[in-house]
mmCIF file with all atom_site columns, N, CA and C and ligand atoms in Angstrom:
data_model
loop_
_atom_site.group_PDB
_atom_site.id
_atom_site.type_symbol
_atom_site.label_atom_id
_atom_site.label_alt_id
_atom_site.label_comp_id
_atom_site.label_asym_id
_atom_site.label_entity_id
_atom_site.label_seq_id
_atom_site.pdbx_PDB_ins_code
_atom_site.Cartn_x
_atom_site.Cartn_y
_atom_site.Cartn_z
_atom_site.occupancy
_atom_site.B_iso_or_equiv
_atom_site.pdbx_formal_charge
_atom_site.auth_seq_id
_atom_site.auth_comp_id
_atom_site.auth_asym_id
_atom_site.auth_atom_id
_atom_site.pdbx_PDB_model_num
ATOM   1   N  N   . UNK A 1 1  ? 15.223 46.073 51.492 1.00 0.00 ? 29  UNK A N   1
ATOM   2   C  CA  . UNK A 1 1  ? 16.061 45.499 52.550 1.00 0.00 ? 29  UNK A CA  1
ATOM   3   C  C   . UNK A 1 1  ? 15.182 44.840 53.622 1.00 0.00 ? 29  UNK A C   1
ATOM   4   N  N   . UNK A 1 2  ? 14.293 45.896 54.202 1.00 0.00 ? 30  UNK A N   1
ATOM   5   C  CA  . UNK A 1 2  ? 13.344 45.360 55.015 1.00 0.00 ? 30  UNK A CA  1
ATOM   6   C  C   . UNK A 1 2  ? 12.396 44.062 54.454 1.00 0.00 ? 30  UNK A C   1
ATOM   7   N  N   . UNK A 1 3  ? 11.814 44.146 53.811 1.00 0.00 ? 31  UNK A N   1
ATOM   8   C  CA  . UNK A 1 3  ? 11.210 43.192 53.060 1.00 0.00 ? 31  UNK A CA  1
ATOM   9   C  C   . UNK A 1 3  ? 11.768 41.567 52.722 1.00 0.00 ? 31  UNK A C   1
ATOM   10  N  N   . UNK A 1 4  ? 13.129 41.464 52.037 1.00 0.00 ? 32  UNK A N   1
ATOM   11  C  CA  . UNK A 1 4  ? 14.313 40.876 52.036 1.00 0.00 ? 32  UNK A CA  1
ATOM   12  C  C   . UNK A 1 4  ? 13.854 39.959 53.581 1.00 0.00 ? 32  UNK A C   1
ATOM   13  N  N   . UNK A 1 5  ? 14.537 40.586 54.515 1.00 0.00 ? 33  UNK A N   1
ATOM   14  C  CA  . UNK A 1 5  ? 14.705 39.999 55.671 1.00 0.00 ? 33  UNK A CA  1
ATOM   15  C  C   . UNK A 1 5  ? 13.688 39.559 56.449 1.00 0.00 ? 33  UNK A C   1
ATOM   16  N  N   . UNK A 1 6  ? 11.973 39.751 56.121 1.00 0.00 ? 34  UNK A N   1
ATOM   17  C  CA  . UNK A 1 6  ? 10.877 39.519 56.562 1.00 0.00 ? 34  UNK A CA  1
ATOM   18  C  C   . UNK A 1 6  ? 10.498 38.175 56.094 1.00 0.00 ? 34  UNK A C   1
ATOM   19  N  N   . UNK A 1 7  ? 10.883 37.766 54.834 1.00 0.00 ? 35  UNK A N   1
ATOM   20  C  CA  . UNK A 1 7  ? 10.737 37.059 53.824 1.00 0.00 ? 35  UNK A CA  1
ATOM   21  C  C   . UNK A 1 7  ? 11.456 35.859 54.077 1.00 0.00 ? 35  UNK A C   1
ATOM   22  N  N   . UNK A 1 8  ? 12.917 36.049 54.439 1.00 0.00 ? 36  UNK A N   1
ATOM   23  C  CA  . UNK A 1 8  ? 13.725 35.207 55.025 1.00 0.00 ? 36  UNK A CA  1
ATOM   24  C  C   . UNK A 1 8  ? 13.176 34.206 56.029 1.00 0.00 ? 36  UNK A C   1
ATOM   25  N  N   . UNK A 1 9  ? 12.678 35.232 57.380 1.00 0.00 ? 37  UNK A N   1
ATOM   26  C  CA  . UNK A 1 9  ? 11.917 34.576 58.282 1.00 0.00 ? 37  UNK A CA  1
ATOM   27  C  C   . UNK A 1 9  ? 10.466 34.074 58.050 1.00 0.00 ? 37  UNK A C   1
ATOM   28  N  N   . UNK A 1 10 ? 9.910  34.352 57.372 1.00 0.00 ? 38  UNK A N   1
ATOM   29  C  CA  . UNK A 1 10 ? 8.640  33.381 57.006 1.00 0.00 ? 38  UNK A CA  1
ATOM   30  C  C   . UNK A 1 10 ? 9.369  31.981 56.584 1.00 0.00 ? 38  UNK A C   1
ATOM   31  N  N   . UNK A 1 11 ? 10.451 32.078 55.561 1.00 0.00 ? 39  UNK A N   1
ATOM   32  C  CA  . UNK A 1 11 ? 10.527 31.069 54.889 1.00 0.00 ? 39  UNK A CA  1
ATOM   33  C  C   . UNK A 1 11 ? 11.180 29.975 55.789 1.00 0.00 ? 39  UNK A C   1
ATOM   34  N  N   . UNK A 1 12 ? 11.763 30.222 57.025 1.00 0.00 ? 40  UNK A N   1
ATOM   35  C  CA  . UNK A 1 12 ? 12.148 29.457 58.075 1.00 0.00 ? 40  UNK A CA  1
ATOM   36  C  C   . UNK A 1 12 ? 11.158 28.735 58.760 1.00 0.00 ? 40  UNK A C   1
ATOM   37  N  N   . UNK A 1 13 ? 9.818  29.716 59.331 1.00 0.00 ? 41  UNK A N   1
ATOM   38  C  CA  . UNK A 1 13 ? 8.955  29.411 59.700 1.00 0.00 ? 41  UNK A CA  1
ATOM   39  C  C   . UNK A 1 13 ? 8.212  27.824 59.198 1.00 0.00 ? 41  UNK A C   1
ATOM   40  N  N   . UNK A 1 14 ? 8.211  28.408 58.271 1.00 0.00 ? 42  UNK A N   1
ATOM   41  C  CA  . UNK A 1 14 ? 6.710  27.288 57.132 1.00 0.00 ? 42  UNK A CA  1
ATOM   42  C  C   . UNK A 1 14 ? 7.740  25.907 56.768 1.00 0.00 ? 42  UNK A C   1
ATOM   43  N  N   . UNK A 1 15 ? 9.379  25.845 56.995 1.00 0.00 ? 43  UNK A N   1
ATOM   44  C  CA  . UNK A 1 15 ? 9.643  24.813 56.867 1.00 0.00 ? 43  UNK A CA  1
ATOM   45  C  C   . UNK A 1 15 ? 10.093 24.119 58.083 1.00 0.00 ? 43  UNK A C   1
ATOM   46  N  N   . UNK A 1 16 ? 9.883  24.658 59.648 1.00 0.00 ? 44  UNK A N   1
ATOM   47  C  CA  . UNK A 1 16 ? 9.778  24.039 60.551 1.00 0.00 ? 44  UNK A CA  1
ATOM   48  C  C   . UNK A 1 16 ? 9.051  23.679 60.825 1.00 0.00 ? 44  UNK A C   1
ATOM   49  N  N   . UNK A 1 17 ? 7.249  24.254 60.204 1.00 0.00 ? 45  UNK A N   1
ATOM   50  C  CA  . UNK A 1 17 ? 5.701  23.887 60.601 1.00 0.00 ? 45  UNK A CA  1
ATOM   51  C  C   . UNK A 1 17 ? 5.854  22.745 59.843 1.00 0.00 ? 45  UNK A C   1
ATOM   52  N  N   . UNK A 1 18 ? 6.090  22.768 58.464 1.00 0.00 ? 46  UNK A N   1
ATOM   53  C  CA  . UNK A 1 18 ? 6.207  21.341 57.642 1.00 0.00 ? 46  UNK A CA  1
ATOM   54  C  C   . UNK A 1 18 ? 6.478  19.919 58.043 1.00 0.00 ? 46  UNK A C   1
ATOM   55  N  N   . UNK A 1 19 ? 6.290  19.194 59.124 1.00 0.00 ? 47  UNK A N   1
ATOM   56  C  CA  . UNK A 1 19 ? 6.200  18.063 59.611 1.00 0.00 ? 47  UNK A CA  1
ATOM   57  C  C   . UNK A 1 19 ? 5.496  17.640 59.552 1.00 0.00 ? 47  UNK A C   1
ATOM   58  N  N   . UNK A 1 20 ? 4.602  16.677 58.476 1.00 0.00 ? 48  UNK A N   1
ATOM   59  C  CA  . UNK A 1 20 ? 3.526  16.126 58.074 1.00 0.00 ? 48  UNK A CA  1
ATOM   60  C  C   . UNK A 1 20 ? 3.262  14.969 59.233 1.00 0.00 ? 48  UNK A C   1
ATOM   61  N  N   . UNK A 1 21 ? 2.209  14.179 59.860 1.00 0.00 ? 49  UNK A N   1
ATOM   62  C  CA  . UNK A 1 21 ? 2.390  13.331 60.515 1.00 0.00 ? 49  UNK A CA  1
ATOM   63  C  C   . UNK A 1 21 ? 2.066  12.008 59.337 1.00 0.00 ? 49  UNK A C   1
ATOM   64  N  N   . UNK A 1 22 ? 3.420  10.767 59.583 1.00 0.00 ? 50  UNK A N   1
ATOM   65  C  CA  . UNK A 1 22 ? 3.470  10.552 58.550 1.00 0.00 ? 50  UNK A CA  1
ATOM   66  C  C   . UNK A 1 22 ? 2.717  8.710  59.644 1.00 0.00 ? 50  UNK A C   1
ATOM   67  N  N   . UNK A 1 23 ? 2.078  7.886  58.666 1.00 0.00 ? 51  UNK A N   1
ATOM   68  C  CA  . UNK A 1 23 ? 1.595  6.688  59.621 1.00 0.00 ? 51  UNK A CA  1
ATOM   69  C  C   . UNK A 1 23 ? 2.972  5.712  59.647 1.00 0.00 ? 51  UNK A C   1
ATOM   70  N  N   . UNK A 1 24 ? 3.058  4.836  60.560 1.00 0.00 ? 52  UNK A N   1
ATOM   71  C  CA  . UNK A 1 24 ? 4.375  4.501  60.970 1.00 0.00 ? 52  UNK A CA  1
ATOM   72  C  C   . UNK A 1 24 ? 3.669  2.886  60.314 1.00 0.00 ? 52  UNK A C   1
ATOM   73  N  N   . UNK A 1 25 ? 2.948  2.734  59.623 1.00 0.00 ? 53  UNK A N   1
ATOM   74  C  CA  . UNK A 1 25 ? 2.464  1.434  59.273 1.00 0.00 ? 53  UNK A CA  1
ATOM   75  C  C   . UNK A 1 25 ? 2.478  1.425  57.694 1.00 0.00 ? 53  UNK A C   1
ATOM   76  N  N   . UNK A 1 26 ? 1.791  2.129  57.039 1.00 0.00 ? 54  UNK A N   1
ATOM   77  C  CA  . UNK A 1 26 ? 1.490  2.561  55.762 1.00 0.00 ? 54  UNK A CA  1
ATOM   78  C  C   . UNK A 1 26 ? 2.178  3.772  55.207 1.00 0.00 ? 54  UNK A C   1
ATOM   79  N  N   . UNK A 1 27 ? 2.938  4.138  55.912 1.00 0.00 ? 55  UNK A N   1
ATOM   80  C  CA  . UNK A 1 27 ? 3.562  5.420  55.136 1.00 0.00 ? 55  UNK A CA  1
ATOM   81  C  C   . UNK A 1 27 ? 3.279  6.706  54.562 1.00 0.00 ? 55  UNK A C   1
ATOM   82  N  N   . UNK A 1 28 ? 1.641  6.401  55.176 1.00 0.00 ? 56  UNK A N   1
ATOM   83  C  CA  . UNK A 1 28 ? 0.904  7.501  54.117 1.00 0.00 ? 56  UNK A CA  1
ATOM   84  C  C   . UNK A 1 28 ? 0.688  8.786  55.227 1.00 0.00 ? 56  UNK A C   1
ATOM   85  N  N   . UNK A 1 29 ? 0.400  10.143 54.384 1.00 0.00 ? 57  UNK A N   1
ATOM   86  C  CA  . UNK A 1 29 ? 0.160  11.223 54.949 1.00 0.00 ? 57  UNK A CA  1
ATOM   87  C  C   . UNK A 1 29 ? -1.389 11.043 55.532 1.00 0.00 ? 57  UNK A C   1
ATOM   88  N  N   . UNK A 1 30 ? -1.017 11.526 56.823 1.00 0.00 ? 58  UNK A N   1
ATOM   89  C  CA  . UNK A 1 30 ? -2.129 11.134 57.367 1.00 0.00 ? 58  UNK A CA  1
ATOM   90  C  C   . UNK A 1 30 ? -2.914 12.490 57.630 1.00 0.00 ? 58  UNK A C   1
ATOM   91  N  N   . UNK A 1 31 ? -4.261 12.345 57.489 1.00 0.00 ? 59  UNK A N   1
ATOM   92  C  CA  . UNK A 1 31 ? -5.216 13.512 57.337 1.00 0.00 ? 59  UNK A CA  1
ATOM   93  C  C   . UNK A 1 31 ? -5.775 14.155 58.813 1.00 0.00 ? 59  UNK A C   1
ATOM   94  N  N   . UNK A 1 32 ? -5.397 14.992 58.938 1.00 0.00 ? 60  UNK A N   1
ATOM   95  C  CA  . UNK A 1 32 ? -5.757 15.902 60.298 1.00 0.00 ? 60  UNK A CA  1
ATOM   96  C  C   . UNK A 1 32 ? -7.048 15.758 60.716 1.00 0.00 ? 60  UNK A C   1
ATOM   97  N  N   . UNK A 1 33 ? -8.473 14.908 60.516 1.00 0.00 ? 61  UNK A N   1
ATOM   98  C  CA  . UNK A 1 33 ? -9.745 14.863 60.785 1.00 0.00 ? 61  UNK A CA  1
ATOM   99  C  C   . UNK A 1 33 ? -9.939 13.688 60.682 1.00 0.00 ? 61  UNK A C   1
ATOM   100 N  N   . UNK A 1 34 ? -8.903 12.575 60.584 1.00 0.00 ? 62  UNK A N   1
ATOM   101 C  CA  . UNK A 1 34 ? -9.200 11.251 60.365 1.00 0.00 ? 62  UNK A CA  1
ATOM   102 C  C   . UNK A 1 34 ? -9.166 10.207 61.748 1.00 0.00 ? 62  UNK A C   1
ATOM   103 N  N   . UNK A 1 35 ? -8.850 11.081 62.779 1.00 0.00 ? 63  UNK A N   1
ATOM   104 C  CA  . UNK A 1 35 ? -8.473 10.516 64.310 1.00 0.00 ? 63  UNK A CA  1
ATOM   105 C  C   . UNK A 1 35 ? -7.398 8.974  63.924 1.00 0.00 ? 63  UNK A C   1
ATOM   106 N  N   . UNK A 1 36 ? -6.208 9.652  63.587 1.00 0.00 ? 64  UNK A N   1
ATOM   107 C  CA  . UNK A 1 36 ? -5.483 8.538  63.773 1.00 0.00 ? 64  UNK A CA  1
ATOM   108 C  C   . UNK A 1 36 ? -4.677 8.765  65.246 1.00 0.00 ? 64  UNK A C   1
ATOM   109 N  N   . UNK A 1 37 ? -3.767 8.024  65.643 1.00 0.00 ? 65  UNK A N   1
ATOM   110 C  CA  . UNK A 1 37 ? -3.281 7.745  67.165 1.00 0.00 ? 65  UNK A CA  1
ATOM   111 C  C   . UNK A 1 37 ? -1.747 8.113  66.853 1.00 0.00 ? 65  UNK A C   1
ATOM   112 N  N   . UNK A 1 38 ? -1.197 8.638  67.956 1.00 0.00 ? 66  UNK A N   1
ATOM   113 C  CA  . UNK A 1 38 ? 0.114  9.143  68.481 1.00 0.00 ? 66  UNK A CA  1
ATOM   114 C  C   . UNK A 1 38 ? 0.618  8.977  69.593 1.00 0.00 ? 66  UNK A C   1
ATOM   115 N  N   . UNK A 1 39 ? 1.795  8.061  69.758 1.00 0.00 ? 67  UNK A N   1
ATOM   116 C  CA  . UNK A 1 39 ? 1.833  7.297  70.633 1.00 0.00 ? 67  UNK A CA  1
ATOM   117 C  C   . UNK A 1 39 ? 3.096  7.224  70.995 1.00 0.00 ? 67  UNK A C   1
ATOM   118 N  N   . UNK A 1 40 ? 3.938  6.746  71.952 1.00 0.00 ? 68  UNK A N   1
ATOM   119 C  CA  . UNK A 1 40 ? 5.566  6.546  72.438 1.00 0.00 ? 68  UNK A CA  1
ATOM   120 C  C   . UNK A 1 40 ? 5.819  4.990  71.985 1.00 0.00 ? 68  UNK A C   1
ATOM   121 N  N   . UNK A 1 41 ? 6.781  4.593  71.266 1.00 0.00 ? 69  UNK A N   1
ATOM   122 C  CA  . UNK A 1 41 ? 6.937  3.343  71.299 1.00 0.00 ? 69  UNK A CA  1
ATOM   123 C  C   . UNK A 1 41 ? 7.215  2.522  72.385 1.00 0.00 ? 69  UNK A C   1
ATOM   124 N  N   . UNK A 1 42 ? 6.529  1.483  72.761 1.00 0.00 ? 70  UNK A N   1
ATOM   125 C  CA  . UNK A 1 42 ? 5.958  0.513  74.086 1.00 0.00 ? 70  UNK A CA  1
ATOM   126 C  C   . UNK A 1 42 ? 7.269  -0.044 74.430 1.00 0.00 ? 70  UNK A C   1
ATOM   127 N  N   . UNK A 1 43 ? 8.272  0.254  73.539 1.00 0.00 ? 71  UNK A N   1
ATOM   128 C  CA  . UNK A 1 43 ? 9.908  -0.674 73.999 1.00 0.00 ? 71  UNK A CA  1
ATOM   129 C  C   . UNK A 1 43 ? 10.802 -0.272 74.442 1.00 0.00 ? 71  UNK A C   1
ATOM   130 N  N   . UNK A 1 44 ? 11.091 1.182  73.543 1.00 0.00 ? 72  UNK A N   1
ATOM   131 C  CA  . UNK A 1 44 ? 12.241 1.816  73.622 1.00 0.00 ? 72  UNK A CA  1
ATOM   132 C  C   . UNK A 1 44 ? 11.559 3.486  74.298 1.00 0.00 ? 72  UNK A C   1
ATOM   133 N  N   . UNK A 1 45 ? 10.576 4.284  74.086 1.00 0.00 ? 73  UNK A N   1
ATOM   134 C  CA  . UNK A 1 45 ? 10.006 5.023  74.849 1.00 0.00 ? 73  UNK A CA  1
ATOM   135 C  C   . UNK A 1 45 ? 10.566 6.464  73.694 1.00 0.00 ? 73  UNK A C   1
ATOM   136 N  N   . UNK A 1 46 ? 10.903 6.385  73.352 1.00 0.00 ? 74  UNK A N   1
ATOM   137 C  CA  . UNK A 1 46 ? 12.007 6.892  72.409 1.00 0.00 ? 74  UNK A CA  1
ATOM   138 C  C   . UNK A 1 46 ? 11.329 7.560  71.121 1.00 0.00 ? 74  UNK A C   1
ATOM   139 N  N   . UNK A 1 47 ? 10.932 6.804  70.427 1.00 0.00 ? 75  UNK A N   1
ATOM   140 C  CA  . UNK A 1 47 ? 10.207 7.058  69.046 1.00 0.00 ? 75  UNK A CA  1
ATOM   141 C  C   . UNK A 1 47 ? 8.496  7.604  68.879 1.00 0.00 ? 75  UNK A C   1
ATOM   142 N  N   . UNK A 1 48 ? 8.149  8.287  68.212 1.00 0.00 ? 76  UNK A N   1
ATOM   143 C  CA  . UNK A 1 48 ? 6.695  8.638  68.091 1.00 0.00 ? 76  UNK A CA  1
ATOM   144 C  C   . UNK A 1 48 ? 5.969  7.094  67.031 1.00 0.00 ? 76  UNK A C   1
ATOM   145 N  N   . UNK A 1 49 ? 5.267  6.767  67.454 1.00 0.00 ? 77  UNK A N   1
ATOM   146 C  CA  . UNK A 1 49 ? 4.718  5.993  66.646 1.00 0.00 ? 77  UNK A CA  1
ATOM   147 C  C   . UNK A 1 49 ? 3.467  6.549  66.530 1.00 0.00 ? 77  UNK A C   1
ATOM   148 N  N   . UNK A 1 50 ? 2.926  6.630  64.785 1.00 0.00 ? 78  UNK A N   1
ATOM   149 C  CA  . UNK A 1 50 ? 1.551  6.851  64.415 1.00 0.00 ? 78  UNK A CA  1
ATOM   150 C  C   . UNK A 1 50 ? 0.902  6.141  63.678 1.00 0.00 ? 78  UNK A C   1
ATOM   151 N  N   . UNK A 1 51 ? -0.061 6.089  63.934 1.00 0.00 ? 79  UNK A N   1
ATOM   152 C  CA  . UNK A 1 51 ? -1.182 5.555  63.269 1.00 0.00 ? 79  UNK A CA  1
ATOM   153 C  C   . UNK A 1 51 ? -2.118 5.747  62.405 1.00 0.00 ? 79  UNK A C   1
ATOM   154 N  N   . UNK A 1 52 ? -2.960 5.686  61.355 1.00 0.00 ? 80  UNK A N   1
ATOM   155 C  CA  . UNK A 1 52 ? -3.813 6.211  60.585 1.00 0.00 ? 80  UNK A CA  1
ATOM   156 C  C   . UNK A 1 52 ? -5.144 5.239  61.122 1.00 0.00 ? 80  UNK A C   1
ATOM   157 N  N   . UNK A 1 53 ? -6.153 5.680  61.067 1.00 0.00 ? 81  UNK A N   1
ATOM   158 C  CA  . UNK A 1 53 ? -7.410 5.423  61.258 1.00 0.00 ? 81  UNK A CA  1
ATOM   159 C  C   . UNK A 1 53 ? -7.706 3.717  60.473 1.00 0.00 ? 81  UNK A C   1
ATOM   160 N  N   . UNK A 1 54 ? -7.320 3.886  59.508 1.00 0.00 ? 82  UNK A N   1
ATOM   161 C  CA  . UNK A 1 54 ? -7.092 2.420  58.749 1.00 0.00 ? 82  UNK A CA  1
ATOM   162 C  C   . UNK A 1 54 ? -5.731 1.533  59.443 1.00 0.00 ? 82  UNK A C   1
ATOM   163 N  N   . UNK A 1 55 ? -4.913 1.841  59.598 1.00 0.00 ? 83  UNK A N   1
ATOM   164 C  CA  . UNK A 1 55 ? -4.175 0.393  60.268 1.00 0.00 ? 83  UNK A CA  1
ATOM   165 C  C   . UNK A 1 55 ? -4.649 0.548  61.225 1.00 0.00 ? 83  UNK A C   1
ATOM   166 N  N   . UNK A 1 56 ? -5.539 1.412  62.338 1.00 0.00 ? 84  UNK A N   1
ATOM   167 C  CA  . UNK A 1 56 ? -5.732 0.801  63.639 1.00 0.00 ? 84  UNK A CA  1
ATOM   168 C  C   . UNK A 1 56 ? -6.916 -0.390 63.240 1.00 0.00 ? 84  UNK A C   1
ATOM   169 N  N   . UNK A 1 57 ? -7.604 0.269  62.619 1.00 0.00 ? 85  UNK A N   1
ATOM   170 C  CA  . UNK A 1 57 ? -8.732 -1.069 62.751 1.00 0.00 ? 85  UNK A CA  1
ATOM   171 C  C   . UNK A 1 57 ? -8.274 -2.374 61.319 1.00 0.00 ? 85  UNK A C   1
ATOM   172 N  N   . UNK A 1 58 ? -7.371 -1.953 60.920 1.00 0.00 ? 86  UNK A N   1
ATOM   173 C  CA  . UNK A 1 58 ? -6.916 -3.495 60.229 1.00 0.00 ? 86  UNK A CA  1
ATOM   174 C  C   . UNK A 1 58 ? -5.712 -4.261 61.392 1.00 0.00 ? 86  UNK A C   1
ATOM   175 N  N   . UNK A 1 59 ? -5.700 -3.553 62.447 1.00 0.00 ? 87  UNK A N   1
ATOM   176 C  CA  . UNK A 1 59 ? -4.614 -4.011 62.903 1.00 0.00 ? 87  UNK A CA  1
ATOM   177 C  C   . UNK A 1 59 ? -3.145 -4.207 61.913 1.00 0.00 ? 87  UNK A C   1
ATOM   178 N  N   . UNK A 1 60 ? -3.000 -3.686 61.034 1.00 0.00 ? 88  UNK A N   1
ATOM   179 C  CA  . UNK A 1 60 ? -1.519 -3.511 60.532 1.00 0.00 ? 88  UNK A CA  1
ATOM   180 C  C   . UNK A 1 60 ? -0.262 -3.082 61.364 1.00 0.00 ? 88  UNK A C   1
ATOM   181 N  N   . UNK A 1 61 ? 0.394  -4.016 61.405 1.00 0.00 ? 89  UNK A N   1
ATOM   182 C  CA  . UNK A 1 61 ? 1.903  -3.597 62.236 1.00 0.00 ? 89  UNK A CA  1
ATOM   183 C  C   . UNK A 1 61 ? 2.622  -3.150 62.104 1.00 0.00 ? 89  UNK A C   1
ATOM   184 N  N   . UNK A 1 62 ? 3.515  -1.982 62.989 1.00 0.00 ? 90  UNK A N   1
ATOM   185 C  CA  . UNK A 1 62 ? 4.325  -0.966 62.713 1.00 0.00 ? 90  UNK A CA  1
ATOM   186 C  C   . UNK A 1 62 ? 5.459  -1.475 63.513 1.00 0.00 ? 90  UNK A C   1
ATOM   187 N  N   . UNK A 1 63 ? 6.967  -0.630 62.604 1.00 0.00 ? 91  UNK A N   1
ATOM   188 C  CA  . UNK A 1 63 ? 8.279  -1.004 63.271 1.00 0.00 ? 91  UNK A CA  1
ATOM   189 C  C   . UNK A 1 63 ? 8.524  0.584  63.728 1.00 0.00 ? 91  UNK A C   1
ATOM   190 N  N   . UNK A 1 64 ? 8.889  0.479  65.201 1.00 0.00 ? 92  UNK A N   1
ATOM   191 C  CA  . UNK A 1 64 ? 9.942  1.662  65.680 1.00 0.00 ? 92  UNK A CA  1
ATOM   192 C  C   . UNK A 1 64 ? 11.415 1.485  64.864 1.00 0.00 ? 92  UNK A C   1
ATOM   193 N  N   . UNK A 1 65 ? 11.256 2.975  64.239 1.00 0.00 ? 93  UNK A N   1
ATOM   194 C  CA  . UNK A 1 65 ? 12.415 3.503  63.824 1.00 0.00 ? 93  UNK A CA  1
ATOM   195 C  C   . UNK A 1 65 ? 13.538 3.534  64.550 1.00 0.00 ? 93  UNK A C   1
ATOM   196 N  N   . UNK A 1 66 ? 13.436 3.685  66.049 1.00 0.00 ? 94  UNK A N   1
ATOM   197 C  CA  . UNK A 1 66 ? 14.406 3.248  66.893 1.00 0.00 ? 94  UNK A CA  1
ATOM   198 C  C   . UNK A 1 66 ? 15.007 2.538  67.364 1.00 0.00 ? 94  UNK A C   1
ATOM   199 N  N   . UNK A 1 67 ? 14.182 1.513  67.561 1.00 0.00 ? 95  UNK A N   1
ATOM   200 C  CA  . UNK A 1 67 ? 14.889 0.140  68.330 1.00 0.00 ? 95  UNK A CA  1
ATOM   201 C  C   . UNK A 1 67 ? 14.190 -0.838 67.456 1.00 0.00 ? 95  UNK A C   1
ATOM   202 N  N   . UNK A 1 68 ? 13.816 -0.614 66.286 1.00 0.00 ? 96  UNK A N   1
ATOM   203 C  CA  . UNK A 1 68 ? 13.128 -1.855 65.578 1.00 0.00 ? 96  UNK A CA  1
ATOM   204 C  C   . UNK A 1 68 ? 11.620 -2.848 66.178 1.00 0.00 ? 96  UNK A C   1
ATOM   205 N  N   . UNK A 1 69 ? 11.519 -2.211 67.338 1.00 0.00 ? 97  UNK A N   1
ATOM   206 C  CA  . UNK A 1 69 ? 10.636 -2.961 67.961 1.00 0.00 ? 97  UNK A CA  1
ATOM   207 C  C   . UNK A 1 69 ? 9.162  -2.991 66.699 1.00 0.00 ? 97  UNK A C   1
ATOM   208 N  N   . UNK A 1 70 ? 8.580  -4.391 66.413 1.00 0.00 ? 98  UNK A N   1
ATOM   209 C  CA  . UNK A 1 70 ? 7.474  -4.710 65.469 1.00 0.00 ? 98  UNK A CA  1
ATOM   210 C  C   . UNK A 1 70 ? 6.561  -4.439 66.488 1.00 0.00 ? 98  UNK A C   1
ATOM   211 N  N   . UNK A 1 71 ? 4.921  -3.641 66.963 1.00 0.00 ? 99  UNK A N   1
ATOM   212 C  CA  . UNK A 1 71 ? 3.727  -3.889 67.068 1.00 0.00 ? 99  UNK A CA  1
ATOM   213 C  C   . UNK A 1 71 ? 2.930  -4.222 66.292 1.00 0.00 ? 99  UNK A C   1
ATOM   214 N  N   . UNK A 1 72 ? 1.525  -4.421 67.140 1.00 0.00 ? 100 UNK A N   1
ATOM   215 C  CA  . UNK A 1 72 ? 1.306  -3.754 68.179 1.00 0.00 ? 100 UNK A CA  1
ATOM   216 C  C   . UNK A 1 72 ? 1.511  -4.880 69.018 1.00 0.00 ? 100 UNK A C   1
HETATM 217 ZN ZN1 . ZN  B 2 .  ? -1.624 3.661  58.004 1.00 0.00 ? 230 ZN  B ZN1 1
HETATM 218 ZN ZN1 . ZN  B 2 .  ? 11.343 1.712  69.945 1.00 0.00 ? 231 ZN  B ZN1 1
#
C-alpha cells in the first residue's frame, strides 16, 4: 500500500521535471553544457524563446509561438 502510493508520487514528479529545453529555431533538444540563450520574446513579452549555441552564431531565425513575431 505504502509503496503503491510512494511510487505514484515519484511518477508525478519526473514528469513535471521533464521539460526538455527545446531551441525555438531548430527544434532540436538542446544540451545543458552547450550555453545556448533563454530569453522573453522582444514583442509580445509573453513567450520563452531559446536558442542553441548553433543558431546563435548562424544567426538562424526564430518565430514566437505567441504572437508569431519572426527574430532576431
Ligand atoms: Zn537551434
Ligand atoms: Zn511573441
Amino acid at each position: 500500500m505504502a509503496s503503491k502510493y510512494m511510487l505514484s508520487t515519484l511518477n508525478i514528479s519526473i514528469s513535471e521535471a521533464a521539460t526538455p529545453p527545446i531551441c525555438s529555431s531548430c527544434h532540436r533538444l538542446m544540451e545543458p553544457g552547450e550555453h545556448g540563450v533563454e530569453f522573453l520574446c522582444p514583442n509580445c513579452g509573453k513567450a520563452v524563446i531559446r536558442r542553441c549555441k548553433r543558431c546563435r552564431q548562424l544567426g538562424v531565425p526564430y518565430v514566437c509561438p505567441n504572437c508569431g513575431f519572426r527574430g532576431p
